[in-house]
């Protein structure tokens, strides 16, 4: 059975074709950036930490694929992307093995999500991996769930996927598709 992140990748790969413009909103260690680049998509990836860009650049080089890496918050996505996008992914929380004080925040996450939903083509998908075990995580989780629950059903299909018998705070996936 697929875990939530594997499911996110599976559902994104279903719609992405070579040449599509896609956004990794939270680059981190670059796993999602490399995943998207391997689909031969044109990838624009954001992070607020230089370390994330360095790690992602190394990972891209090892995989022999490329992406545009931007050292800025995803809430400024509209300053860099003004064309329709096919997909985006968020991995909320902090960069593993790094400064746990630098976390995604509800306000900027929702700002970025709203902007990306505007840019999303019909049939396009946005994945949000919700980690909420860290300080501030619950607030962000609830803000995202409130926001996506209010998206009009006529325009967006919103699904949730995650384990329900796991200990601690298991991450889960929210997947949004813009209807055809
Ligand atoms: C859970 S990690 C992402 C993991 C990543 N997707 C991977 O494959 O390794 C969350 C990342 O979001 C970044 N971040 C925090 N606030 C951000 C913002 N406003 N815009 C973009 N990235 C942000 C953090 O620096 C951190 O690297």
JSON list of C-alpha atoms and ligand atoms in Angstrom, two decimals:
[
{"chain": "A", "resi": 1, "resn": "UNK", "atom": "CA", "xyz": [0.00, 0.00, 0.00]},
{"chain": "A", "resi": 2, "resn": "UNK", "atom": "CA", "xyz": [1.26, 3.47, -0.80]},
{"chain": "A", "resi": 3, "resn": "UNK", "atom": "CA", "xyz": [2.22, 5.88, 1.96]},
{"chain": "A", "resi": 4, "resn": "UNK", "atom": "CA", "xyz": [0.96, 9.48, 1.74]},
{"chain": "A", "resi": 5, "resn": "UNK", "atom": "CA", "xyz": [4.07, 10.88, 0.01]},
{"chain": "A", "resi": 6, "resn": "UNK", "atom": "CA", "xyz": [4.16, 7.99, -2.45]},
{"chain": "A", "resi": 7, "resn": "UNK", "atom": "CA", "xyz": [0.49, 8.60, -3.15]},
{"chain": "A", "resi": 8, "resn": "UNK", "atom": "CA", "xyz": [1.22, 12.30, -3.72]},
{"chain": "A", "resi": 9, "resn": "UNK", "atom": "CA", "xyz": [3.88, 11.41, -6.27]},
{"chain": "A", "resi": 10, "resn": "UNK", "atom": "CA", "xyz": [1.65, 8.81, -7.91]},
{"chain": "A", "resi": 11, "resn": "UNK", "atom": "CA", "xyz": [-1.24, 11.26, -8.33]},
{"chain": "A", "resi": 12, "resn": "UNK", "atom": "CA", "xyz": [1.05, 14.00, -9.65]},
{"chain": "A", "resi": 13, "resn": "UNK", "atom": "CA", "xyz": [2.73, 11.65, -12.13]},
{"chain": "A", "resi": 14, "resn": "UNK", "atom": "CA", "xyz": [-0.71, 10.76, -13.50]},
{"chain": "A", "resi": 15, "resn": "UNK", "atom": "CA", "xyz": [-1.19, 14.28, -14.87]},
{"chain": "A", "resi": 16, "resn": "UNK", "atom": "CA", "xyz": [2.31, 15.65, -15.54]},
{"chain": "A", "resi": 17, "resn": "UNK", "atom": "CA", "xyz": [3.66, 15.28, -19.07]},
{"chain": "A", "resi": 18, "resn": "UNK", "atom": "CA", "xyz": [7.11, 16.36, -20.35]},
{"chain": "A", "resi": 19, "resn": "UNK", "atom": "CA", "xyz": [7.40, 20.13, -20.68]},
{"chain": "A", "resi": 20, "resn": "UNK", "atom": "CA", "xyz": [4.69, 20.97, -18.15]},
{"chain": "A", "resi": 21, "resn": "UNK", "atom": "CA", "xyz": [5.42, 23.86, -15.81]},
{"chain": "A", "resi": 22, "resn": "UNK", "atom": "CA", "xyz": [5.30, 22.67, -12.18]},
{"chain": "A", "resi": 23, "resn": "UNK", "atom": "CA", "xyz": [6.20, 24.19, -8.79]},
{"chain": "A", "resi": 24, "resn": "UNK", "atom": "CA", "xyz": [7.90, 22.65, -5.77]},
{"chain": "A", "resi": 25, "resn": "UNK", "atom": "CA", "xyz": [6.79, 25.12, -3.09]},
{"chain": "A", "resi": 26, "resn": "UNK", "atom": "CA", "xyz": [9.08, 23.68, -0.37]},
{"chain": "A", "resi": 27, "resn": "UNK", "atom": "CA", "xyz": [12.35, 22.45, -1.84]},
{"chain": "A", "resi": 28, "resn": "UNK", "atom": "CA", "xyz": [13.98, 21.21, 1.38]},
{"chain": "A", "resi": 29, "resn": "UNK", "atom": "CA", "xyz": [16.40, 18.39, 0.62]},
{"chain": "A", "resi": 30, "resn": "UNK", "atom": "CA", "xyz": [15.24, 18.31, -2.99]},
{"chain": "A", "resi": 31, "resn": "UNK", "atom": "CA", "xyz": [13.53, 14.92, -3.13]},
{"chain": "A", "resi": 32, "resn": "UNK", "atom": "CA", "xyz": [10.33, 16.33, -4.63]},
{"chain": "A", "resi": 33, "resn": "UNK", "atom": "CA", "xyz": [12.25, 18.63, -6.96]},
{"chain": "A", "resi": 34, "resn": "UNK", "atom": "CA", "xyz": [14.18, 15.67, -8.37]},
{"chain": "A", "resi": 35, "resn": "UNK", "atom": "CA", "xyz": [11.00, 13.59, -8.61]},
{"chain": "A", "resi": 36, "resn": "UNK", "atom": "CA", "xyz": [9.33, 16.34, -10.70]},
{"chain": "A", "resi": 37, "resn": "UNK", "atom": "CA", "xyz": [12.42, 16.94, -12.83]},
{"chain": "A", "resi": 38, "resn": "UNK", "atom": "CA", "xyz": [12.64, 13.22, -13.64]},
{"chain": "A", "resi": 39, "resn": "UNK", "atom": "CA", "xyz": [9.16, 13.52, -15.17]},
{"chain": "A", "resi": 40, "resn": "UNK", "atom": "CA", "xyz": [10.81, 15.96, -17.60]},
{"chain": "A", "resi": 41, "resn": "UNK", "atom": "CA", "xyz": [8.68, 18.79, -16.29]},
{"chain": "A", "resi": 42, "resn": "UNK", "atom": "CA", "xyz": [9.96, 22.36, -16.16]},
{"chain": "A", "resi": 43, "resn": "UNK", "atom": "CA", "xyz": [10.38, 22.72, -12.39]},
{"chain": "A", "resi": 44, "resn": "UNK", "atom": "CA", "xyz": [10.51, 25.93, -10.38]},
{"chain": "A", "resi": 45, "resn": "UNK", "atom": "CA", "xyz": [11.37, 25.24, -6.73]},
{"chain": "A", "resi": 46, "resn": "UNK", "atom": "CA", "xyz": [11.28, 27.60, -3.72]},
{"chain": "A", "resi": 47, "resn": "UNK", "atom": "CA", "xyz": [12.89, 27.64, -0.30]},
{"chain": "A", "resi": 48, "resn": "UNK", "atom": "CA", "xyz": [13.86, 30.33, 2.17]},
{"chain": "A", "resi": 49, "resn": "UNK", "atom": "CA", "xyz": [17.10, 28.55, 3.23]},
{"chain": "A", "resi": 50, "resn": "UNK", "atom": "CA", "xyz": [20.34, 28.60, 1.27]},
{"chain": "A", "resi": 51, "resn": "UNK", "atom": "CA", "xyz": [21.11, 25.12, 2.66]},
{"chain": "A", "resi": 52, "resn": "UNK", "atom": "CA", "xyz": [18.03, 23.76, 0.91]},
{"chain": "A", "resi": 53, "resn": "UNK", "atom": "CA", "xyz": [19.15, 25.18, -2.43]},
{"chain": "A", "resi": 54, "resn": "UNK", "atom": "CA", "xyz": [22.64, 23.71, -1.98]},
{"chain": "A", "resi": 55, "resn": "UNK", "atom": "CA", "xyz": [21.30, 20.26, -1.06]},
{"chain": "A", "resi": 56, "resn": "UNK", "atom": "CA", "xyz": [18.81, 20.31, -3.92]},
{"chain": "A", "resi": 57, "resn": "UNK", "atom": "CA", "xyz": [21.42, 21.44, -6.44]},
{"chain": "A", "resi": 58, "resn": "UNK", "atom": "CA", "xyz": [23.62, 18.48, -5.40]},
{"chain": "A", "resi": 59, "resn": "UNK", "atom": "CA", "xyz": [20.71, 16.05, -5.66]},
{"chain": "A", "resi": 60, "resn": "UNK", "atom": "CA", "xyz": [19.75, 17.36, -9.10]},
{"chain": "A", "resi": 61, "resn": "UNK", "atom": "CA", "xyz": [23.32, 17.02, -10.32]},
{"chain": "A", "resi": 62, "resn": "UNK", "atom": "CA", "xyz": [23.54, 13.43, -9.07]},
{"chain": "A", "resi": 63, "resn": "UNK", "atom": "CA", "xyz": [20.28, 12.61, -10.83]},
{"chain": "A", "resi": 64, "resn": "UNK", "atom": "CA", "xyz": [21.43, 14.48, -13.98]},
{"chain": "A", "resi": 65, "resn": "UNK", "atom": "CA", "xyz": [18.27, 16.54, -14.20]},
{"chain": "A", "resi": 66, "resn": "UNK", "atom": "CA", "xyz": [17.64, 20.26, -13.80]},
{"chain": "A", "resi": 67, "resn": "UNK", "atom": "CA", "xyz": [15.28, 22.73, -12.16]},
{"chain": "A", "resi": 68, "resn": "UNK", "atom": "CA", "xyz": [15.11, 26.45, -11.45]},
{"chain": "A", "resi": 69, "resn": "UNK", "atom": "CA", "xyz": [15.92, 27.00, -7.76]},
{"chain": "A", "resi": 70, "resn": "UNK", "atom": "CA", "xyz": [14.68, 30.18, -6.11]},
{"chain": "A", "resi": 71, "resn": "UNK", "atom": "CA", "xyz": [15.84, 31.48, -2.73]},
{"chain": "A", "resi": 72, "resn": "UNK", "atom": "CA", "xyz": [12.58, 33.12, -1.71]},
{"chain": "A", "resi": 73, "resn": "UNK", "atom": "CA", "xyz": [9.32, 32.34, 0.04]},
{"chain": "A", "resi": 74, "resn": "UNK", "atom": "CA", "xyz": [6.62, 30.53, -1.92]},
{"chain": "A", "resi": 75, "resn": "UNK", "atom": "CA", "xyz": [4.25, 33.36, -0.98]},
{"chain": "A", "resi": 76, "resn": "UNK", "atom": "CA", "xyz": [6.12, 35.39, -3.61]},
{"chain": "A", "resi": 77, "resn": "UNK", "atom": "CA", "xyz": [5.46, 32.81, -6.33]},
{"chain": "A", "resi": 78, "resn": "UNK", "atom": "CA", "xyz": [3.58, 35.39, -8.42]},
{"chain": "A", "resi": 79, "resn": "UNK", "atom": "CA", "xyz": [6.83, 37.37, -8.80]},
{"chain": "A", "resi": 80, "resn": "UNK", "atom": "CA", "xyz": [8.44, 34.43, -10.59]},
{"chain": "A", "resi": 81, "resn": "UNK", "atom": "CA", "xyz": [5.64, 32.43, -12.22]},
{"chain": "A", "resi": 82, "resn": "UNK", "atom": "CA", "xyz": [3.05, 34.05, -14.46]},
{"chain": "A", "resi": 83, "resn": "UNK", "atom": "CA", "xyz": [2.20, 31.16, -16.75]},
{"chain": "A", "resi": 84, "resn": "UNK", "atom": "CA", "xyz": [-0.29, 28.35, -16.14]},
{"chain": "A", "resi": 85, "resn": "UNK", "atom": "CA", "xyz": [1.06, 25.47, -14.08]},
{"chain": "A", "resi": 86, "resn": "UNK", "atom": "CA", "xyz": [0.10, 21.79, -14.28]},
{"chain": "A", "resi": 87, "resn": "UNK", "atom": "CA", "xyz": [1.00, 20.85, -10.70]},
{"chain": "A", "resi": 88, "resn": "UNK", "atom": "CA", "xyz": [2.59, 21.87, -7.43]},
{"chain": "A", "resi": 89, "resn": "UNK", "atom": "CA", "xyz": [3.68, 20.20, -4.21]},
{"chain": "A", "resi": 90, "resn": "UNK", "atom": "CA", "xyz": [4.07, 21.44, -0.64]},
{"chain": "A", "resi": 91, "resn": "UNK", "atom": "CA", "xyz": [5.84, 19.48, 2.09]},
{"chain": "A", "resi": 92, "resn": "UNK", "atom": "CA", "xyz": [4.97, 21.45, 5.20]},
{"chain": "A", "resi": 93, "resn": "UNK", "atom": "CA", "xyz": [7.16, 21.66, 8.30]},
{"chain": "A", "resi": 94, "resn": "UNK", "atom": "CA", "xyz": [10.90, 22.05, 8.73]},
{"chain": "A", "resi": 95, "resn": "UNK", "atom": "CA", "xyz": [14.02, 20.98, 6.88]},
{"chain": "A", "resi": 96, "resn": "UNK", "atom": "CA", "xyz": [15.20, 17.70, 8.45]},
{"chain": "A", "resi": 97, "resn": "UNK", "atom": "CA", "xyz": [18.66, 17.85, 10.08]},
{"chain": "A", "resi": 98, "resn": "UNK", "atom": "CA", "xyz": [18.51, 21.65, 10.10]},
{"chain": "A", "resi": 99, "resn": "UNK", "atom": "CA", "xyz": [17.14, 24.63, 12.00]},
{"chain": "A", "resi": 100, "resn": "UNK", "atom": "CA", "xyz": [13.76, 23.46, 13.33]},
{"chain": "A", "resi": 101, "resn": "UNK", "atom": "CA", "xyz": [12.80, 27.09, 13.94]},
{"chain": "A", "resi": 102, "resn": "UNK", "atom": "CA", "xyz": [12.45, 27.68, 10.19]},
{"chain": "A", "resi": 103, "resn": "UNK", "atom": "CA", "xyz": [9.05, 26.16, 9.49]},
{"chain": "A", "resi": 104, "resn": "UNK", "atom": "CA", "xyz": [6.33, 26.78, 6.99]},
{"chain": "A", "resi": 105, "resn": "UNK", "atom": "CA", "xyz": [3.67, 29.13, 8.38]},
{"chain": "A", "resi": 106, "resn": "UNK", "atom": "CA", "xyz": [-0.09, 29.05, 7.90]},
{"chain": "A", "resi": 107, "resn": "UNK", "atom": "CA", "xyz": [-0.36, 32.57, 6.55]},
{"chain": "A", "resi": 108, "resn": "UNK", "atom": "CA", "xyz": [2.34, 32.28, 3.90]},
{"chain": "A", "resi": 109, "resn": "UNK", "atom": "CA", "xyz": [1.37, 28.71, 3.01]},
{"chain": "A", "resi": 110, "resn": "UNK", "atom": "CA", "xyz": [-2.22, 29.80, 2.32]},
{"chain": "A", "resi": 111, "resn": "UNK", "atom": "CA", "xyz": [-1.02, 32.87, 0.43]},
{"chain": "A", "resi": 112, "resn": "UNK", "atom": "CA", "xyz": [1.08, 30.65, -1.84]},
{"chain": "A", "resi": 113, "resn": "UNK", "atom": "CA", "xyz": [-1.64, 28.03, -2.19]},
{"chain": "A", "resi": 114, "resn": "UNK", "atom": "CA", "xyz": [-4.22, 30.62, -3.24]},
{"chain": "A", "resi": 115, "resn": "UNK", "atom": "CA", "xyz": [-1.83, 32.03, -5.86]},
{"chain": "A", "resi": 116, "resn": "UNK", "atom": "CA", "xyz": [-0.96, 28.56, -7.19]},
{"chain": "A", "resi": 117, "resn": "UNK", "atom": "CA", "xyz": [-4.64, 27.59, -7.41]},
{"chain": "A", "resi": 118, "resn": "UNK", "atom": "CA", "xyz": [-5.15, 30.65, -9.63]},
{"chain": "A", "resi": 119, "resn": "UNK", "atom": "CA", "xyz": [-2.32, 29.53, -11.91]},
{"chain": "A", "resi": 120, "resn": "UNK", "atom": "CA", "xyz": [-3.42, 25.87, -12.01]},
{"chain": "A", "resi": 121, "resn": "UNK", "atom": "CA", "xyz": [-4.76, 24.61, -15.35]},
{"chain": "A", "resi": 122, "resn": "UNK", "atom": "CA", "xyz": [-7.96, 22.58, -15.52]},
{"chain": "A", "resi": 123, "resn": "UNK", "atom": "CA", "xyz": [-7.06, 19.00, -14.73]},
{"chain": "A", "resi": 124, "resn": "UNK", "atom": "CA", "xyz": [-3.99, 20.17, -12.81]},
{"chain": "A", "resi": 125, "resn": "UNK", "atom": "CA", "xyz": [-3.23, 19.00, -9.26]},
{"chain": "A", "resi": 126, "resn": "UNK", "atom": "CA", "xyz": [-1.67, 20.42, -6.09]},
{"chain": "A", "resi": 127, "resn": "UNK", "atom": "CA", "xyz": [-0.38, 18.09, -3.36]},
{"chain": "A", "resi": 128, "resn": "UNK", "atom": "CA", "xyz": [0.03, 19.20, 0.24]},
{"chain": "A", "resi": 129, "resn": "UNK", "atom": "CA", "xyz": [1.91, 16.87, 2.59]},
{"chain": "A", "resi": 130, "resn": "UNK", "atom": "CA", "xyz": [0.78, 17.92, 6.05]},
{"chain": "A", "resi": 131, "resn": "UNK", "atom": "CA", "xyz": [3.28, 17.34, 8.86]},
{"chain": "A", "resi": 132, "resn": "UNK", "atom": "CA", "xyz": [2.00, 18.76, 12.14]},
{"chain": "A", "resi": 133, "resn": "UNK", "atom": "CA", "xyz": [4.03, 17.14, 14.95]},
{"chain": "A", "resi": 134, "resn": "UNK", "atom": "CA", "xyz": [6.26, 20.21, 15.44]},
{"chain": "A", "resi": 135, "resn": "UNK", "atom": "CA", "xyz": [5.51, 23.47, 17.30]},
{"chain": "A", "resi": 136, "resn": "UNK", "atom": "CA", "xyz": [3.10, 25.48, 15.17]},
{"chain": "A", "resi": 137, "resn": "UNK", "atom": "CA", "xyz": [2.20, 22.45, 13.06]},
{"chain": "A", "resi": 138, "resn": "UNK", "atom": "CA", "xyz": [-1.31, 22.02, 14.43]},
{"chain": "A", "resi": 139, "resn": "UNK", "atom": "CA", "xyz": [-2.22, 25.63, 13.65]},
{"chain": "A", "resi": 140, "resn": "UNK", "atom": "CA", "xyz": [-0.96, 25.28, 10.10]},
{"chain": "A", "resi": 141, "resn": "UNK", "atom": "CA", "xyz": [-2.72, 21.94, 9.64]},
{"chain": "A", "resi": 142, "resn": "UNK", "atom": "CA", "xyz": [-6.03, 23.38, 10.79]},
{"chain": "A", "resi": 143, "resn": "UNK", "atom": "CA", "xyz": [-5.66, 26.52, 8.69]},
{"chain": "A", "resi": 144, "resn": "UNK", "atom": "CA", "xyz": [-4.98, 24.45, 5.57]},
{"chain": "A", "resi": 145, "resn": "UNK", "atom": "CA", "xyz": [-7.89, 22.10, 6.27]},
{"chain": "A", "resi": 146, "resn": "UNK", "atom": "CA", "xyz": [-10.26, 25.03, 6.84]},
{"chain": "A", "resi": 147, "resn": "UNK", "atom": "CA", "xyz": [-9.12, 26.69, 3.62]},
{"chain": "A", "resi": 148, "resn": "UNK", "atom": "CA", "xyz": [-9.35, 23.62, 1.39]},
{"chain": "A", "resi": 149, "resn": "UNK", "atom": "CA", "xyz": [-12.69, 22.58, 2.93]},
{"chain": "A", "resi": 150, "resn": "UNK", "atom": "CA", "xyz": [-14.08, 25.90, 1.74]},
{"chain": "A", "resi": 151, "resn": "UNK", "atom": "CA", "xyz": [-12.97, 25.57, -1.88]},
{"chain": "A", "resi": 152, "resn": "UNK", "atom": "CA", "xyz": [-16.01, 25.44, -4.18]},
{"chain": "A", "resi": 153, "resn": "UNK", "atom": "CA", "xyz": [-16.88, 21.87, -5.12]},
{"chain": "A", "resi": 154, "resn": "UNK", "atom": "CA", "xyz": [-17.87, 22.97, -8.62]},
{"chain": "A", "resi": 155, "resn": "UNK", "atom": "CA", "xyz": [-14.27, 24.06, -9.33]},
{"chain": "A", "resi": 156, "resn": "UNK", "atom": "CA", "xyz": [-12.08, 21.85, -7.15]},
{"chain": "A", "resi": 157, "resn": "UNK", "atom": "CA", "xyz": [-12.04, 18.23, -6.02]},
{"chain": "A", "resi": 158, "resn": "UNK", "atom": "CA", "xyz": [-10.21, 17.90, -2.68]},
{"chain": "A", "resi": 159, "resn": "UNK", "atom": "CA", "xyz": [-9.18, 14.51, -1.28]},
{"chain": "A", "resi": 160, "resn": "UNK", "atom": "CA", "xyz": [-7.37, 13.47, 1.92]},
{"chain": "A", "resi": 161, "resn": "UNK", "atom": "CA", "xyz": [-5.18, 10.36, 2.37]},
{"chain": "A", "resi": 162, "resn": "UNK", "atom": "CA", "xyz": [-3.27, 9.13, 5.42]},
{"chain": "A", "resi": 163, "resn": "UNK", "atom": "CA", "xyz": [-2.90, 6.42, 8.04]},
{"chain": "A", "resi": 164, "resn": "UNK", "atom": "CA", "xyz": [-5.50, 6.34, 10.80]},
{"chain": "A", "resi": 165, "resn": "UNK", "atom": "CA", "xyz": [-4.04, 3.75, 13.21]},
{"chain": "A", "resi": 166, "resn": "UNK", "atom": "CA", "xyz": [-0.50, 5.15, 13.45]},
{"chain": "A", "resi": 167, "resn": "UNK", "atom": "CA", "xyz": [1.04, 6.43, 16.68]},
{"chain": "A", "resi": 168, "resn": "UNK", "atom": "CA", "xyz": [2.21, 10.03, 17.16]},
{"chain": "A", "resi": 169, "resn": "UNK", "atom": "CA", "xyz": [1.22, 12.52, 14.45]},
{"chain": "A", "resi": 170, "resn": "UNK", "atom": "CA", "xyz": [1.33, 10.71, 11.10]},
{"chain": "A", "resi": 171, "resn": "UNK", "atom": "CA", "xyz": [1.59, 13.03, 8.10]},
{"chain": "A", "resi": 172, "resn": "UNK", "atom": "CA", "xyz": [-1.23, 13.00, 5.60]},
{"chain": "A", "resi": 173, "resn": "UNK", "atom": "CA", "xyz": [-1.85, 14.13, 2.06]},
{"chain": "A", "resi": 174, "resn": "UNK", "atom": "CA", "xyz": [-4.35, 16.68, 0.80]},
{"chain": "A", "resi": 175, "resn": "UNK", "atom": "CA", "xyz": [-4.70, 16.56, -2.98]},
{"chain": "A", "resi": 176, "resn": "UNK", "atom": "CA", "xyz": [-6.53, 19.23, -4.92]},
{"chain": "A", "resi": 177, "resn": "UNK", "atom": "CA", "xyz": [-7.56, 18.89, -8.56]},
{"chain": "A", "resi": 178, "resn": "UNK", "atom": "CA", "xyz": [-9.03, 21.69, -10.64]},
{"chain": "A", "resi": 179, "resn": "UNK", "atom": "CA", "xyz": [-12.03, 20.23, -12.40]},
{"chain": "A", "resi": 180, "resn": "UNK", "atom": "CA", "xyz": [-12.17, 20.03, -16.19]},
{"chain": "B", "resi": 1, "resn": "LIG", "atom": "C1", "xyz": [9.50, 19.55, 5.12]},
{"chain": "B", "resi": 1, "resn": "LIG", "atom": "S1", "xyz": [10.70, 20.55, 4.33]},
{"chain": "B", "resi": 1, "resn": "LIG", "atom": "C2", "xyz": [10.49, 20.15, 2.61]},
{"chain": "B", "resi": 1, "resn": "LIG", "atom": "C3", "xyz": [11.00, 18.79, 2.19]},
{"chain": "B", "resi": 1, "resn": "LIG", "atom": "C4", "xyz": [11.26, 18.69, 0.71]},
{"chain": "B", "resi": 1, "resn": "LIG", "atom": "N1", "xyz": [10.05, 18.74, -0.06]},
{"chain": "B", "resi": 1, "resn": "LIG", "atom": "C5", "xyz": [12.10, 17.48, 0.32]},
{"chain": "B", "resi": 1, "resn": "LIG", "atom": "O1", "xyz": [11.74, 16.77, -0.64]},
{"chain": "B", "resi": 1, "resn": "LIG", "atom": "O2", "xyz": [13.15, 17.29, 0.94]},
{"chain": "B", "resi": 1, "resn": "LIG", "atom": "C6", "xyz": [9.98, 22.17, 4.42]},
{"chain": "B", "resi": 1, "resn": "LIG", "atom": "C7", "xyz": [10.81, 23.24, 3.76]},
{"chain": "B", "resi": 1, "resn": "LIG", "atom": "O3", "xyz": [10.02, 24.42, 3.62]},
{"chain": "B", "resi": 1, "resn": "LIG", "atom": "C8", "xyz": [10.90, 25.51, 3.71]},
{"chain": "B", "resi": 1, "resn": "LIG", "atom": "N2", "xyz": [10.14, 26.75, 3.91]},
{"chain": "B", "resi": 1, "resn": "LIG", "atom": "C9", "xyz": [9.73, 27.31, 5.07]},
{"chain": "B", "resi": 1, "resn": "LIG", "atom": "N3", "xyz": [9.05, 28.45, 4.81]},
{"chain": "B", "resi": 1, "resn": "LIG", "atom": "C10", "xyz": [9.01, 28.58, 3.46]},
{"chain": "B", "resi": 1, "resn": "LIG", "atom": "C11", "xyz": [8.47, 29.56, 2.58]},
{"chain": "B", "resi": 1, "resn": "LIG", "atom": "N4", "xyz": [7.78, 30.60, 3.04]},
{"chain": "B", "resi": 1, "resn": "LIG", "atom": "N5", "xyz": [8.64, 29.39, 1.25]},
{"chain": "B", "resi": 1, "resn": "LIG", "atom": "C12", "xyz": [9.33, 28.32, 0.78]},
{"chain": "B", "resi": 1, "resn": "LIG", "atom": "N6", "xyz": [9.88, 27.37, 1.56]},
{"chain": "B", "resi": 1, "resn": "LIG", "atom": "C13", "xyz": [9.72, 27.50, 2.89]},
{"chain": "B", "resi": 1, "resn": "LIG", "atom": "C14", "xyz": [11.85, 25.14, 4.83]},
{"chain": "B", "resi": 1, "resn": "LIG", "atom": "O4", "xyz": [13.03, 25.90, 4.76]},
{"chain": "B", "resi": 1, "resn": "LIG", "atom": "C15", "xyz": [12.05, 23.63, 4.56]},
{"chain": "B", "resi": 1, "resn": "LIG", "atom": "O5", "xyz": [13.20, 23.42, 3.80]}
]
